[in-house]
XYZ file of C-alpha atoms in Angstrom:
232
model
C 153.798 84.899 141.100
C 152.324 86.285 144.118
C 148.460 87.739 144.116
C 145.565 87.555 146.504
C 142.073 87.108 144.624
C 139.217 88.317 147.056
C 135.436 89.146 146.893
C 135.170 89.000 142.954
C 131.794 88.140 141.304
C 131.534 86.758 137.594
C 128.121 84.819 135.995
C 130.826 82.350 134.438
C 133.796 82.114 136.855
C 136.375 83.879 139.160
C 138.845 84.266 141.071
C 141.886 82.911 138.202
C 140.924 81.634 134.955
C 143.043 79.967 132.417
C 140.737 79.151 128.782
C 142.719 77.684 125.594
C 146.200 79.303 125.757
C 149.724 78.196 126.139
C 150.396 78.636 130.031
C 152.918 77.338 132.901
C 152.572 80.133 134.866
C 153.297 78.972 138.990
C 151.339 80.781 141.817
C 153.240 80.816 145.398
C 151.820 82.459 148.576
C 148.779 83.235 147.325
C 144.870 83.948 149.122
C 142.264 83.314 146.975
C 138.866 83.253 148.744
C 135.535 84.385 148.963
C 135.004 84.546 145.124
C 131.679 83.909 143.369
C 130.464 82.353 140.345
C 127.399 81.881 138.919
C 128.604 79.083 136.764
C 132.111 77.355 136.737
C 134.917 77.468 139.150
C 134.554 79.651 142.450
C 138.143 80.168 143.573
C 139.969 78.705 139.843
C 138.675 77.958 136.969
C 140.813 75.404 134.394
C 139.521 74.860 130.891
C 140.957 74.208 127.612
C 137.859 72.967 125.007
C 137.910 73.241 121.392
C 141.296 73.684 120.188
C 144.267 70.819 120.741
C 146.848 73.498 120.684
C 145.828 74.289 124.369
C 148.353 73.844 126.865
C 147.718 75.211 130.258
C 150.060 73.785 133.229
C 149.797 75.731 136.309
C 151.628 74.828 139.454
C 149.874 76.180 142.851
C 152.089 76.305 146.027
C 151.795 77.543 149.363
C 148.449 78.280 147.848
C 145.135 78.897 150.951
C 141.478 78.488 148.707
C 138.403 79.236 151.035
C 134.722 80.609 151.760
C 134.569 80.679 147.046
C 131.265 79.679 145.842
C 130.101 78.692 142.261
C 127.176 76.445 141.099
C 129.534 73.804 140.330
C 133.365 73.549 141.506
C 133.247 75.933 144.204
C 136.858 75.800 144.727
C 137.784 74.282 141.394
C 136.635 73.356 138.367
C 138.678 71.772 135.564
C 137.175 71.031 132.264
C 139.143 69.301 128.861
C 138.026 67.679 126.101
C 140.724 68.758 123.337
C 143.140 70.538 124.765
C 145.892 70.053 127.353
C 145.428 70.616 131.291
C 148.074 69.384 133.845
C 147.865 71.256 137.137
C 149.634 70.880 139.714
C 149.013 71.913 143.936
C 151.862 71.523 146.379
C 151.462 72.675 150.113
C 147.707 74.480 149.733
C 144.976 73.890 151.825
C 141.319 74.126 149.785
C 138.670 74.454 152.597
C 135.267 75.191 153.192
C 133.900 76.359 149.472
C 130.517 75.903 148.797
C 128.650 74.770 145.457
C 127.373 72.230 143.797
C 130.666 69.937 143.995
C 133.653 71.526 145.673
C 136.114 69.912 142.977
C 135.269 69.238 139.472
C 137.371 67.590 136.857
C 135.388 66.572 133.968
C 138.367 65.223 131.246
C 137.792 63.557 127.550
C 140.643 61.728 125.974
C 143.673 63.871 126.200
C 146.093 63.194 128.715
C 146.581 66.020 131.821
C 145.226 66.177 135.283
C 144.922 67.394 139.050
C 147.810 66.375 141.313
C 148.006 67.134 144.948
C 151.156 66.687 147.086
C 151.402 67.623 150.124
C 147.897 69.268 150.400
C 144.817 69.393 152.340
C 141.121 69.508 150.934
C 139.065 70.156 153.766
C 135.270 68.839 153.833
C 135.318 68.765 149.845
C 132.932 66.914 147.372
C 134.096 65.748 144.682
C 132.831 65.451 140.550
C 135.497 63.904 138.537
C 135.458 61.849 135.320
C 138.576 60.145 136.139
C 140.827 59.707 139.382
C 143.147 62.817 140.886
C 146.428 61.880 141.309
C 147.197 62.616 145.317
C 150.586 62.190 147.080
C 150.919 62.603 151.114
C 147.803 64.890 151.234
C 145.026 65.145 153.700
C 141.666 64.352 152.143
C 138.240 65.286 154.159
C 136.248 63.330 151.410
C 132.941 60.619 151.555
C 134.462 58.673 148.781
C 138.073 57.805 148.396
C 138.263 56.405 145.294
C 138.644 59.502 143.769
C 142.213 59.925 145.089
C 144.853 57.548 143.168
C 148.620 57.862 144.728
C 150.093 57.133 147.762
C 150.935 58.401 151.578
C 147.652 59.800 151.467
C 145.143 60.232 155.265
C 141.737 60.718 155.352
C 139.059 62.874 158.006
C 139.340 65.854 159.372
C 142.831 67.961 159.498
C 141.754 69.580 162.939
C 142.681 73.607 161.927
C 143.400 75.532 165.457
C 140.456 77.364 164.337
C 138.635 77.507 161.259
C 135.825 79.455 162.119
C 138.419 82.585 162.793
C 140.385 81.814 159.943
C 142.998 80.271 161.340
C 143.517 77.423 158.930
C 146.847 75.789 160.461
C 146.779 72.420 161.679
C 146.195 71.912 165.186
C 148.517 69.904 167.217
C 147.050 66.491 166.767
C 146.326 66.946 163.233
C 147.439 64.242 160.650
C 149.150 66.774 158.664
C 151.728 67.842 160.578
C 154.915 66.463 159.774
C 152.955 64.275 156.957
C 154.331 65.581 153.753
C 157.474 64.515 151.555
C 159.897 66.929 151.517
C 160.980 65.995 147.831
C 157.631 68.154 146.819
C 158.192 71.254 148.434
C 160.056 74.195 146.271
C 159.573 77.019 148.465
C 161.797 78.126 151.825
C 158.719 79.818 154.023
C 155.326 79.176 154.029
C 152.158 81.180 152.889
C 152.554 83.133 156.670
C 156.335 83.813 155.985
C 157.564 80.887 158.546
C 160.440 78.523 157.563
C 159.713 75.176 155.696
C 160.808 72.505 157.023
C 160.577 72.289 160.771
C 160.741 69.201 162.096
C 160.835 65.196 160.534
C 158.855 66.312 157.611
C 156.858 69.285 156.039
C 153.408 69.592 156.817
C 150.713 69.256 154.650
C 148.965 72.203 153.444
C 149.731 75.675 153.063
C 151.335 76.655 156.838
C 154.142 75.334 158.236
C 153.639 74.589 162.314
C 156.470 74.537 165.402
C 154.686 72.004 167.631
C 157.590 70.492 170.841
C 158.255 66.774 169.788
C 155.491 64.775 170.857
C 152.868 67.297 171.740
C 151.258 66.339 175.466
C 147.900 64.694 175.423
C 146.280 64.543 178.583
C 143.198 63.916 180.071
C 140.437 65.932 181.633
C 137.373 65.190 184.289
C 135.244 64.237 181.337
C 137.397 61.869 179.908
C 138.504 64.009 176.874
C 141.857 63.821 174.985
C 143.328 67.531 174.905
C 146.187 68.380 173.049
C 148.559 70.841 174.842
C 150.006 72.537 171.464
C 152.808 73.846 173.665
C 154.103 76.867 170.839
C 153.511 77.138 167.424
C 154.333 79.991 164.589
């Protein structure tokens, strides 16, 4: 499923929400940004209270979630206590969402969860009740112990230029070439370029074309500089 969820307002939650119903629907290429809630989940919302016939497994892949704002879970918010909520996000990039706690996951008893392969979260606080399961992702987090996995990197993902939008990774970023290629399902990438080039796929949701060994040099004031030499 391909959609693009922009600018939408709701006192509870937007952009996607998924309450209490039988669901394995799987998003690919997908936008979602600069959504607003008043209450739960910004960008998407996961819930499935009150009934233990709920069964909601999403899968989110080349998937970009940015500039959503909520009171709590600006980018996401995920919330069980009876039901059944296993999502999955391969490849996306969640970055710069405001609110209360970027990433929520409050879960009670049932089994389910947040995994993250191959992903970035960008600058992202984090509520959770128990751990996220994370797998060769790039976390920009203040406490780490929120991520249980393995292959994982931590601090900034250096975008060539966030503030325009331009949410690839730069050329000295850890996730280029950091992911495992066993995750990734789709052929392109969320800006229609060809996964995999290179060792490895990188992490988040755009693929980059950086020479082998990109050229760091220095300046007159002693600074590292990255000479990206071409990318897609």
């Amino acid at each position: 499923m391909q959609v693009k969820m922009r600018g939408q307002y709701h006192a509870q939650n937007w952009g996607l929400f998924r309450w209490n119903i039988h669901l394995a629907p799987k998003f690919t290429n997908c936008k979602i940004h600069h959504n607003k809630a008043f209450g739960w989940g910004g960008g998407i919302r996961l819930s499935a209270i009150g009934t233990a016939q709920s069964l909601v497994s999403p899968v989110f892949e080349n998937v970009l979630i940015y500039a959503d704002s909520s009171q709590t879970g600006g980018a996401i918010s995920y919330e069980q206590s009876v039901g059944y909520i296993n999502a999955t996000f391969i490849n996306c990039t969640v970055a710069n969402n405001p609110g209360s706690s970027d990433l929520v996951m409050q879960s009670y008893g049932d089994p389910g969860g947040l995994t993250f392969k191959n992903s970035i979260c960008h600058d992202v606080e984090i509520y959770a009740t128990d751990t996220i399961a994370c797998f060769n992702s790039n976390f920009d987090i203040d406490d780490t112990s929120y991520c249980a996995g393995s292959n994982n990197v931590y601090g900034d993902p250096t975008y060539i230029n966030m503030a325009g939008g331009d949410y690839r990774p730069g050329c000295s970023s850890q996730a280029v070439n950091g992911g495992n290629n066993a995750y990734t399902t789709q052929i392109i990438d969320l800006a229609g370029v060809t996964r995999i080039i290179g060792l490895a796929v990188d992490m988040g949701a755009y693929e980059t074309n950086y020479p082998a060994g990109p050229t760091v040099t220095a300046n007159a004031n002693y600074l590292a500089v990255c000479d990206p030499g071409t990318t897609n």
